Amino acid sequence: MAVITTTRRSERFRRTTPPTCKYWLAGRCNRNPCRFSHSSPTLPSNAYYNGNTTYKHSKQPTNCASKTLEKPANRAPMAVVSVEKPTKCEPMAMSDEKITVCGLEAVSVEEPTKCVQKAVLIEKTADVEDVDTVIAEAPVEKSRSICKYWMTDTCVHGDLCQNLHSWFYGDGFSTLARLHEHKKAVTGIALPAGSDKLYSGSTDGTVRVWDCNTGRCLGVINLNSEVTSLVSEGSWIFAGVKNAVKAWNIQTGADFTLDGPMGQVLSLNVGNDILLAGAEDGVIYAWRVSSDPKAESPFELVATLSGHTKPVVCLAIGCYKMPYSGSMDHSIKVWDLDTLQCTMTLNGHSDVVTSLICWDHYLLSSSSDCTVNVWVCTEEGILKVAYTHTEKNAVLGLYGMTDAEAKPILFCSCKGNSVRMYELPTFLERGRLFTRQEIRSFEIGPNGLFFTGDGTGLLNVWKWLEEPKVPCS
């Protein structure tokens, strides 16, 4: 009977003994008290885990109390060693595979960077008197995605979090200011040449004027209609709204309404003294400066370019003053500004063509099909795809500038609230920017500044640590 009683007591003891806390074993349990055991019969007697210390984070959790590491009884003195934060990303090895981009050799790179952090195991050492602990460094791969809990100031892992606690990663740039006055998405940013004022348009129906020196909002222009595009040329600012383009002169204060478009004006561009507006009805409207000094408006509608079957969402002007248009009908059209006729239709995407940009003698196009195409002109005068870059998410926009070494950098705004930066022509990733919502607009400023606007109405001011030379065309 005694044997049975002992057995039952043993079974009851095993049932009531809690399992060992796996987070305590990893040295990152932040619960006090914890319902799991902070001891393990499998650990060696000379190992001690700092299992209940508080991690460095901006917001202290309510259920976690800060505790210092106490020396265990009957053990040699111990010292608490802090976890070192990784200071930089180490480049990974590049593959030897070569590809051709725009006639140039490019090296294919897989996962160009990885970040490591240190996990700490504190051990007793018998042969050291002053230093009683040693650090066992275990490399942990750092994600290149932003921590969603850090964005809301609720992450409890601090430096040990596997995701990024920063609005960017990569060398060479930093964030200067975050201006949040718009109530809805920022869809256009304009910085007139020679002006110290920045203009931003939003779907909240306003255009705001900012002081570039102080970051203060100097004024608000109410247009009573969603602003879906914004561009500047000389002393003129043009804003795309429903069924019209609003224009005003920042020197004289004169403002005009350019009628003609049907539906929302989704894209604007200026080239060869012609203002182009891509509208929701699939038509591109073209204005020139009026030659009649007595005309009510300084601009006159000179042509309408028809050919797209769905809304025109992006426009670009090439190095030969050739306009390109991208549409929701998945096509790109090339136009002649002299004859105002379509000369070519490019079919290289399977979804909406979201952005167009000209780099050197090449045309780059992005799409919701998660690709970026590089188009090159053949000897026959036909544009063909020379290289296709693929992203994990839909690509919303392309923007270009050069770094301090005059290397062209492509900014690729993607769904997933990030902007990837690539060096051309290799498409080697240089870094990423992160925002609460996807980037909808981009503008290059002086002295290495550039501006981004996102879907929440936030206007971010960024700066290269070294001043770039000239922007891409």
Coordinates of C-alpha atoms in Angstrom, one line a residue:
M1 CA 0.0 0.0 0.0
A2 CA 2.9 2.3 0.8
V3 CA 4.3 1.7 -2.7
I4 CA 1.0 2.7 -4.3
T5 CA 0.8 5.9 -2.2
T6 CA 4.3 6.8 -3.1
T7 CA 3.6 6.3 -6.8
R8 CA 0.5 8.4 -6.6
R9 CA 2.3 11.2 -4.9
S10 CA 5.0 11.0 -7.6
E11 CA 2.4 11.2 -10.3
R12 CA 0.7 14.1 -8.6
F13 CA 4.0 15.9 -8.3
R14 CA 4.7 15.5 -12.0
R15 CA 1.3 16.8 -12.8
T16 CA 1.6 19.9 -10.6
T17 CA 5.2 20.8 -11.7
P18 CA 4.9 23.4 -14.4
P19 CA 7.0 23.0 -17.6
T20 CA 10.1 25.0 -18.1
C21 CA 9.6 28.5 -19.7
K22 CA 11.1 28.4 -23.2
Y23 CA 11.4 32.2 -23.2
W24 CA 13.4 32.0 -19.9
L25 CA 15.6 29.5 -21.6
A26 CA 16.2 31.9 -24.4
G27 CA 16.9 34.7 -21.9
R28 CA 14.0 36.9 -22.9
C29 CA 11.0 36.1 -20.6
N30 CA 9.4 39.4 -19.6
R31 CA 6.6 38.0 -17.3
N32 CA 6.9 38.5 -13.6
P33 CA 5.5 36.3 -12.2
C34 CA 5.6 33.7 -14.9
R35 CA 3.3 30.7 -14.8
F36 CA 6.0 28.5 -16.2
S37 CA 9.1 27.2 -14.3
H38 CA 12.3 29.3 -14.4
S39 CA 14.5 26.3 -13.7
S40 CA 15.5 23.2 -15.7
P41 CA 17.0 19.9 -14.7
T42 CA 18.8 19.6 -18.0
L43 CA 20.8 22.8 -17.6
P44 CA 24.4 22.4 -16.4
S45 CA 25.1 23.6 -12.9
N46 CA 27.5 26.3 -14.2
A47 CA 24.9 28.0 -16.5
Y48 CA 22.7 30.9 -15.4
Y49 CA 20.2 32.6 -17.5
N50 CA 19.1 36.2 -17.1
G51 CA 15.5 35.3 -17.5
N52 CA 13.6 38.1 -15.8
T53 CA 15.4 41.3 -16.6
T54 CA 13.6 44.2 -18.3
Y55 CA 14.4 44.9 -21.9
K56 CA 15.1 48.3 -23.4
H57 CA 12.1 49.6 -25.1
S58 CA 10.3 52.9 -25.3
K59 CA 7.2 51.9 -23.5
Q60 CA 7.3 49.9 -20.3
P61 CA 4.8 47.0 -20.2
T62 CA 2.4 47.2 -17.3
N63 CA 2.8 43.6 -16.3
C64 CA 6.6 43.6 -16.1
A65 CA 8.7 44.9 -13.2
S66 CA 12.3 45.9 -13.6
K67 CA 14.6 43.5 -11.6
T68 CA 18.3 43.3 -11.2
L69 CA 20.2 40.1 -11.7
E70 CA 20.9 38.6 -8.3
K71 CA 23.6 36.2 -7.5
P72 CA 22.5 32.6 -7.0
A73 CA 23.1 31.1 -3.7
N74 CA 26.3 29.0 -3.3
R75 CA 27.7 30.1 -6.6
A76 CA 30.7 32.1 -7.6
P77 CA 30.2 35.9 -8.1
M78 CA 28.6 36.9 -11.3
A79 CA 28.5 40.1 -13.5
V80 CA 25.6 41.2 -15.6
V81 CA 26.6 41.8 -19.2
S82 CA 24.3 43.8 -21.4
V83 CA 23.3 42.8 -24.9
E84 CA 25.0 44.8 -27.6
K85 CA 22.9 46.3 -30.3
P86 CA 24.1 45.6 -33.8
T87 CA 25.7 48.7 -35.2
K88 CA 25.7 47.9 -38.9
C89 CA 24.6 45.4 -41.5
E90 CA 27.2 43.1 -42.9
P91 CA 27.2 42.5 -46.7
M92 CA 26.5 38.9 -47.7
A93 CA 28.3 37.2 -50.5
M94 CA 27.2 37.9 -54.0
S95 CA 26.4 35.2 -56.5
D96 CA 28.5 34.8 -59.6
E97 CA 25.4 34.8 -61.9
K98 CA 25.5 37.6 -64.4
I99 CA 22.6 39.2 -66.2
T100 CA 22.3 41.9 -68.8
V101 CA 20.4 45.1 -68.0
C102 CA 20.2 47.7 -70.8
G103 CA 23.2 46.3 -72.5
L104 CA 25.3 46.3 -69.3
E105 CA 26.4 43.4 -67.2
A106 CA 24.7 43.3 -63.8
V107 CA 25.4 41.0 -60.9
S108 CA 22.5 39.1 -59.4
V109 CA 22.4 39.6 -55.7
E110 CA 20.4 37.5 -53.2
E111 CA 19.7 39.0 -49.8
P112 CA 22.4 41.7 -50.0
T113 CA 22.5 42.4 -46.3
K114 CA 21.8 40.6 -43.0
C115 CA 21.8 41.9 -39.5
V116 CA 23.0 40.0 -36.5
Q117 CA 22.4 40.5 -32.8
K118 CA 23.9 38.9 -29.7
A119 CA 22.2 36.4 -27.5
V120 CA 23.7 36.2 -24.0
L121 CA 24.5 33.1 -22.0
I122 CA 26.2 33.9 -18.7
E123 CA 28.5 31.2 -17.4
K124 CA 30.6 30.8 -14.3
T125 CA 34.4 30.7 -14.9
A126 CA 36.8 29.4 -12.3
D127 CA 40.0 30.8 -13.7
V128 CA 39.0 34.4 -13.9
E129 CA 38.9 36.6 -10.7
D130 CA 37.8 40.1 -11.9
V131 CA 35.5 39.1 -14.7
D132 CA 33.1 36.3 -13.6
T133 CA 31.1 36.0 -16.8
V134 CA 31.7 35.3 -20.5
I135 CA 29.3 36.0 -23.4
A136 CA 28.4 33.2 -25.8
E137 CA 27.5 35.0 -29.0
A138 CA 24.8 33.4 -31.1
P139 CA 24.1 35.1 -34.4
V140 CA 20.4 35.7 -35.0
E141 CA 19.3 36.7 -38.5
K142 CA 17.6 40.2 -38.4
S143 CA 14.5 40.7 -40.5
R144 CA 14.4 43.6 -43.0
S145 CA 10.8 44.3 -42.1
I146 CA 9.7 47.0 -39.7
C147 CA 8.2 45.9 -36.3
K148 CA 4.5 46.7 -36.4
Y149 CA 4.5 46.8 -32.5
W150 CA 7.3 49.3 -32.5
M151 CA 5.3 51.5 -34.9
T152 CA 2.7 51.8 -32.2
D153 CA 5.2 52.0 -29.3
T154 CA 4.1 48.6 -27.8
C155 CA 7.0 46.3 -28.6
V156 CA 8.4 44.6 -25.5
H157 CA 11.4 42.9 -27.0
G158 CA 13.6 46.0 -27.4
D159 CA 17.0 45.4 -29.0
L160 CA 16.3 41.6 -29.1
C161 CA 13.3 42.1 -31.5
Q162 CA 14.0 40.3 -34.7
N163 CA 12.3 43.1 -36.7
L164 CA 13.6 46.6 -37.4
H165 CA 13.0 49.4 -34.9
S166 CA 13.6 52.2 -37.4
W167 CA 11.8 53.9 -40.2
F168 CA 14.6 53.0 -42.6
Y169 CA 17.6 50.8 -43.0
G170 CA 20.7 51.2 -45.1
D171 CA 23.6 53.6 -45.1
G172 CA 23.7 57.2 -46.4
F173 CA 20.4 58.8 -45.4
S174 CA 18.3 59.8 -42.4
T175 CA 14.9 61.2 -41.6
L176 CA 14.7 64.9 -40.7
A177 CA 11.0 65.8 -40.1
R178 CA 7.5 64.3 -40.2
L179 CA 4.8 66.9 -41.2
H180 CA 1.3 65.8 -40.5
E181 CA -1.3 68.4 -41.4
H182 CA -3.2 66.7 -44.3
K183 CA -6.3 64.7 -43.3
K184 CA -6.0 62.2 -46.2
A185 CA -3.4 60.9 -48.7
V186 CA -0.7 63.1 -50.0
T187 CA -0.9 62.6 -53.8
G188 CA 1.5 65.2 -55.1
I189 CA 4.5 67.3 -54.0
A190 CA 6.0 70.2 -55.9
L191 CA 9.1 72.3 -55.2
P192 CA 9.3 75.2 -57.7
A193 CA 12.8 76.1 -58.9
G194 CA 14.4 78.9 -56.9
S195 CA 11.6 78.8 -54.3
D196 CA 11.9 78.1 -50.6
K197 CA 8.3 76.9 -50.4
L198 CA 7.1 73.4 -50.8
Y199 CA 3.6 72.6 -52.1
S200 CA 1.7 69.4 -51.3
G201 CA -1.7 68.2 -52.6
S202 CA -4.0 65.8 -51.0
T203 CA -7.3 64.0 -51.5
D204 CA -8.6 66.0 -48.5
G205 CA -9.2 68.8 -51.2
T206 CA -6.4 71.1 -50.1
V207 CA -2.9 72.2 -51.3
R208 CA -0.7 73.2 -48.4
V209 CA 2.3 75.6 -48.6
W210 CA 5.3 74.7 -46.4
D211 CA 8.4 76.7 -45.4
C212 CA 11.4 74.6 -46.3
N213 CA 13.6 76.2 -43.6
T214 CA 11.3 75.8 -40.6
G215 CA 8.9 73.0 -41.7
R216 CA 5.9 75.2 -40.8
C217 CA 2.7 75.2 -42.8
L218 CA 2.3 78.8 -44.2
G219 CA -1.1 78.5 -45.8
V220 CA -3.8 76.3 -47.1
I221 CA -5.5 76.5 -50.5
N222 CA -9.0 74.9 -50.5
L223 CA -9.9 73.5 -53.9
N224 CA -13.1 71.8 -52.8
S225 CA -12.2 68.7 -54.8
E226 CA -9.8 65.8 -54.4
V227 CA -6.3 66.7 -55.6
T228 CA -4.9 63.6 -57.3
S229 CA -1.8 65.1 -59.0
L230 CA 0.5 68.1 -58.6
V231 CA 3.3 69.5 -60.7
S232 CA 5.3 72.7 -61.0
E233 CA 6.9 74.5 -64.0
G234 CA 8.6 77.8 -63.5
S235 CA 6.5 80.0 -61.4
W236 CA 3.3 77.9 -62.1
I237 CA 1.7 75.3 -59.9
F238 CA -0.8 72.9 -61.5
A239 CA -3.1 70.6 -59.6
G240 CA -5.3 67.9 -61.0
V241 CA -8.9 67.8 -59.7
K242 CA -12.2 66.5 -61.0
N243 CA -13.0 67.7 -64.6
A244 CA -10.3 70.4 -64.5
V245 CA -6.7 71.5 -63.8
K246 CA -6.2 74.3 -61.4
A247 CA -3.3 76.6 -62.1
W248 CA -1.9 79.6 -60.1
N249 CA 1.2 81.7 -60.3
I250 CA 3.2 81.9 -57.1
Q251 CA 4.7 85.2 -58.0
T252 CA 1.7 87.2 -59.1
G253 CA -1.0 85.2 -57.2
A254 CA -3.1 84.8 -60.3
D255 CA -5.1 81.6 -60.5
F256 CA -7.0 79.9 -63.4
T257 CA -9.1 76.9 -64.1
L258 CA -8.2 74.8 -67.2
D259 CA -11.4 73.1 -68.3
G260 CA -11.7 70.1 -70.7
P261 CA -10.9 66.9 -68.9
M262 CA -13.7 64.4 -68.1
G263 CA -13.4 62.8 -64.7
Q264 CA -10.6 63.0 -62.3
V265 CA -7.2 64.2 -63.5
L266 CA -4.9 61.4 -62.3
S267 CA -1.5 62.5 -63.8
L268 CA 0.3 65.7 -64.9
N269 CA 3.6 66.5 -66.6
V270 CA 5.2 69.3 -68.5
G271 CA 7.5 69.0 -71.5
N272 CA 8.4 71.0 -74.6
D273 CA 6.3 73.9 -73.3
I274 CA 3.2 71.7 -73.2
L275 CA 1.2 70.8 -70.1
L276 CA -0.1 67.2 -70.3
A277 CA -3.0 65.9 -68.2
G278 CA -4.1 62.2 -68.0
A279 CA -7.7 61.9 -67.2
E280 CA -10.1 59.3 -65.9
D281 CA -11.8 59.0 -69.4
G282 CA -8.6 57.6 -70.9
V283 CA -7.7 60.8 -72.8
I284 CA -4.6 63.0 -72.5
Y285 CA -5.3 66.8 -72.7
A286 CA -2.6 69.1 -73.9
W287 CA -2.3 72.9 -73.3
R288 CA 0.2 75.5 -74.6
V289 CA 0.9 79.0 -73.4
S290 CA -1.6 81.2 -75.3
S291 CA -0.2 83.6 -77.9
D292 CA -3.2 86.0 -77.5
P293 CA -2.3 88.6 -74.8
K294 CA -6.0 89.5 -74.5
A295 CA -7.1 85.9 -73.7
E296 CA -8.8 85.3 -70.4
S297 CA -6.5 82.4 -69.6
P298 CA -2.7 82.3 -70.4
F299 CA -3.2 78.6 -71.5
E300 CA -5.1 77.2 -74.4
L301 CA -6.2 73.6 -75.1
V302 CA -4.4 72.6 -78.3
A303 CA -5.0 68.8 -78.5
T304 CA -6.6 65.7 -77.0
L305 CA -4.7 62.5 -77.3
S306 CA -7.0 59.5 -77.6
G307 CA -5.9 55.8 -77.6
H308 CA -6.2 54.4 -74.1
T309 CA -9.4 52.5 -73.2
K310 CA -9.1 53.1 -69.5
P311 CA -7.9 56.0 -67.2
V312 CA -4.4 57.4 -67.8
V313 CA -2.6 57.1 -64.4
C314 CA 1.0 58.2 -65.3
L315 CA 2.9 60.4 -67.7
A316 CA 6.6 60.8 -68.5
I317 CA 8.7 62.9 -70.9
G318 CA 11.7 61.2 -72.5
C319 CA 15.1 62.6 -73.4
Y320 CA 13.9 63.3 -77.0
K321 CA 10.9 65.2 -75.6
M322 CA 8.7 62.1 -76.4
P323 CA 5.8 61.7 -73.9
Y324 CA 4.9 58.3 -72.6
S325 CA 1.6 57.4 -71.0
G326 CA 0.6 54.4 -68.8
S327 CA -2.9 53.3 -68.2
M328 CA -5.2 51.0 -66.4
D329 CA -5.6 49.2 -69.7
H330 CA -2.2 47.6 -69.0
S331 CA -0.5 49.4 -71.9
I332 CA 2.1 52.1 -72.5
K333 CA 1.8 54.5 -75.4
V334 CA 4.5 56.6 -77.0
W335 CA 3.4 60.0 -78.5
D336 CA 4.9 62.5 -80.9
L337 CA 4.7 66.0 -79.5
D338 CA 5.0 67.6 -82.9
T339 CA 2.2 65.7 -84.5
L340 CA 0.4 64.8 -81.2
Q341 CA -0.1 61.2 -82.5
C342 CA 0.6 57.8 -81.0
T343 CA 3.6 56.3 -82.5
M344 CA 3.9 53.0 -80.6
T345 CA 2.0 50.9 -78.1
L346 CA 3.9 48.8 -75.6
N347 CA 2.4 45.7 -74.0
G348 CA 4.7 44.3 -71.3
H349 CA 2.5 44.3 -68.2
S350 CA -0.4 42.2 -67.1
D351 CA -1.9 44.8 -64.8
V352 CA -2.2 48.5 -64.3
V353 CA 0.8 50.5 -65.4
T354 CA 1.4 52.6 -62.2
S355 CA 4.5 54.7 -63.0
L356 CA 6.9 55.7 -65.8
I357 CA 10.4 57.2 -65.4
C358 CA 13.1 57.9 -68.0
W359 CA 16.7 57.1 -67.1
D360 CA 19.4 57.9 -69.6
H361 CA 18.1 56.4 -72.9
Y362 CA 15.9 53.9 -71.2
L363 CA 12.3 53.8 -70.1
L364 CA 11.4 52.2 -66.8
S365 CA 7.8 51.2 -66.1
S366 CA 6.2 49.7 -63.0
S367 CA 2.9 47.9 -62.6
S368 CA 0.5 46.3 -60.1
D369 CA 1.7 43.0 -61.5
C370 CA 4.7 43.3 -59.1
T371 CA 7.2 44.0 -61.9
V372 CA 9.5 46.8 -63.1
N373 CA 10.4 46.7 -66.8
V374 CA 13.4 48.3 -68.4
W375 CA 12.7 49.2 -72.0
V376 CA 15.5 49.8 -74.6
C377 CA 15.2 51.0 -78.1
T378 CA 16.4 48.6 -80.8
E379 CA 18.1 49.4 -84.1
E380 CA 14.7 49.2 -85.7
G381 CA 13.5 52.0 -83.5
I382 CA 11.2 49.6 -81.4
L383 CA 11.1 49.6 -77.6
K384 CA 11.6 46.2 -76.1
V385 CA 11.9 44.9 -72.6
A386 CA 15.6 44.3 -71.8
Y387 CA 15.2 43.3 -68.2
T388 CA 12.3 42.7 -65.7
H389 CA 12.8 43.2 -62.0
T390 CA 10.2 41.5 -59.7
E391 CA 9.0 42.6 -56.3
K392 CA 6.9 40.6 -53.8
N393 CA 4.1 43.2 -53.8
A394 CA 2.5 45.5 -56.3
V395 CA 4.7 48.5 -57.3
L396 CA 3.0 51.8 -56.9
G397 CA 5.6 54.3 -58.1
L398 CA 9.1 54.9 -59.4
Y399 CA 11.3 57.9 -58.6
G400 CA 14.9 58.6 -59.4
M401 CA 17.9 60.6 -58.2
T402 CA 21.7 60.2 -57.9
D403 CA 23.8 59.7 -54.8
A404 CA 26.9 61.6 -53.8
E405 CA 29.0 59.4 -56.2
A406 CA 26.7 60.3 -59.1
K407 CA 25.3 56.7 -59.1
P408 CA 21.7 56.6 -60.2
I409 CA 19.3 55.4 -57.5
L410 CA 15.8 54.1 -58.2
F411 CA 13.2 54.5 -55.5
C412 CA 10.5 51.8 -55.8
S413 CA 7.4 52.4 -53.8
C414 CA 5.6 49.1 -53.1
K415 CA 2.4 47.9 -51.3
G416 CA 3.4 46.8 -47.9
N417 CA 4.3 50.3 -46.8
S418 CA 7.9 50.3 -48.0
V419 CA 10.1 52.0 -50.5
R420 CA 13.0 49.9 -51.9
M421 CA 16.1 51.7 -53.1
Y422 CA 18.2 50.1 -55.9
E423 CA 21.4 51.1 -57.6
L424 CA 21.1 51.2 -61.4
P425 CA 21.8 49.3 -63.6
T426 CA 22.5 46.4 -61.3
F427 CA 19.3 46.7 -59.2
L428 CA 21.5 46.1 -56.1
E429 CA 19.4 47.1 -53.0
R430 CA 20.8 50.1 -51.1
G431 CA 18.2 50.3 -48.4
R432 CA 14.5 50.7 -47.5
L433 CA 12.2 53.3 -46.2
F434 CA 9.1 52.4 -44.1
T435 CA 5.9 54.3 -43.5
R436 CA 2.5 53.6 -41.9
Q437 CA 0.9 53.5 -45.4
E438 CA 2.2 53.3 -48.9
I439 CA 4.0 56.2 -50.5
R440 CA 1.8 58.1 -53.0
S441 CA 4.2 61.0 -53.9
F442 CA 7.8 61.9 -54.1
E443 CA 9.8 65.0 -54.8
I444 CA 13.6 65.8 -54.9
G445 CA 14.9 68.9 -53.2
P446 CA 18.2 70.7 -52.9
N447 CA 21.2 69.7 -50.7
G448 CA 20.3 66.0 -50.7
L449 CA 16.8 66.5 -49.5
F450 CA 13.8 64.5 -50.8
F451 CA 10.2 64.4 -49.7
T452 CA 7.6 61.6 -49.6
G453 CA 3.9 61.6 -48.9
D454 CA 1.9 58.6 -47.8
G455 CA -1.7 57.5 -47.6
T456 CA -2.3 58.9 -44.0
G457 CA -1.5 62.4 -45.0
L458 CA 2.0 62.4 -43.6
L459 CA 4.7 64.3 -45.4
N460 CA 8.2 63.0 -44.6
V461 CA 11.5 64.9 -45.1
W462 CA 14.5 62.8 -45.7
K463 CA 18.2 63.7 -46.3
W464 CA 21.2 61.9 -47.8
L465 CA 24.1 62.1 -45.4
E466 CA 26.2 63.2 -48.4
E467 CA 24.8 65.6 -50.9
P468 CA 23.9 64.1 -54.3
K469 CA 24.8 65.8 -57.5
V470 CA 22.0 65.9 -60.0
P471 CA 18.7 64.1 -60.2
C472 CA 17.7 61.6 -62.8
S473 CA 15.8 63.0 -65.7

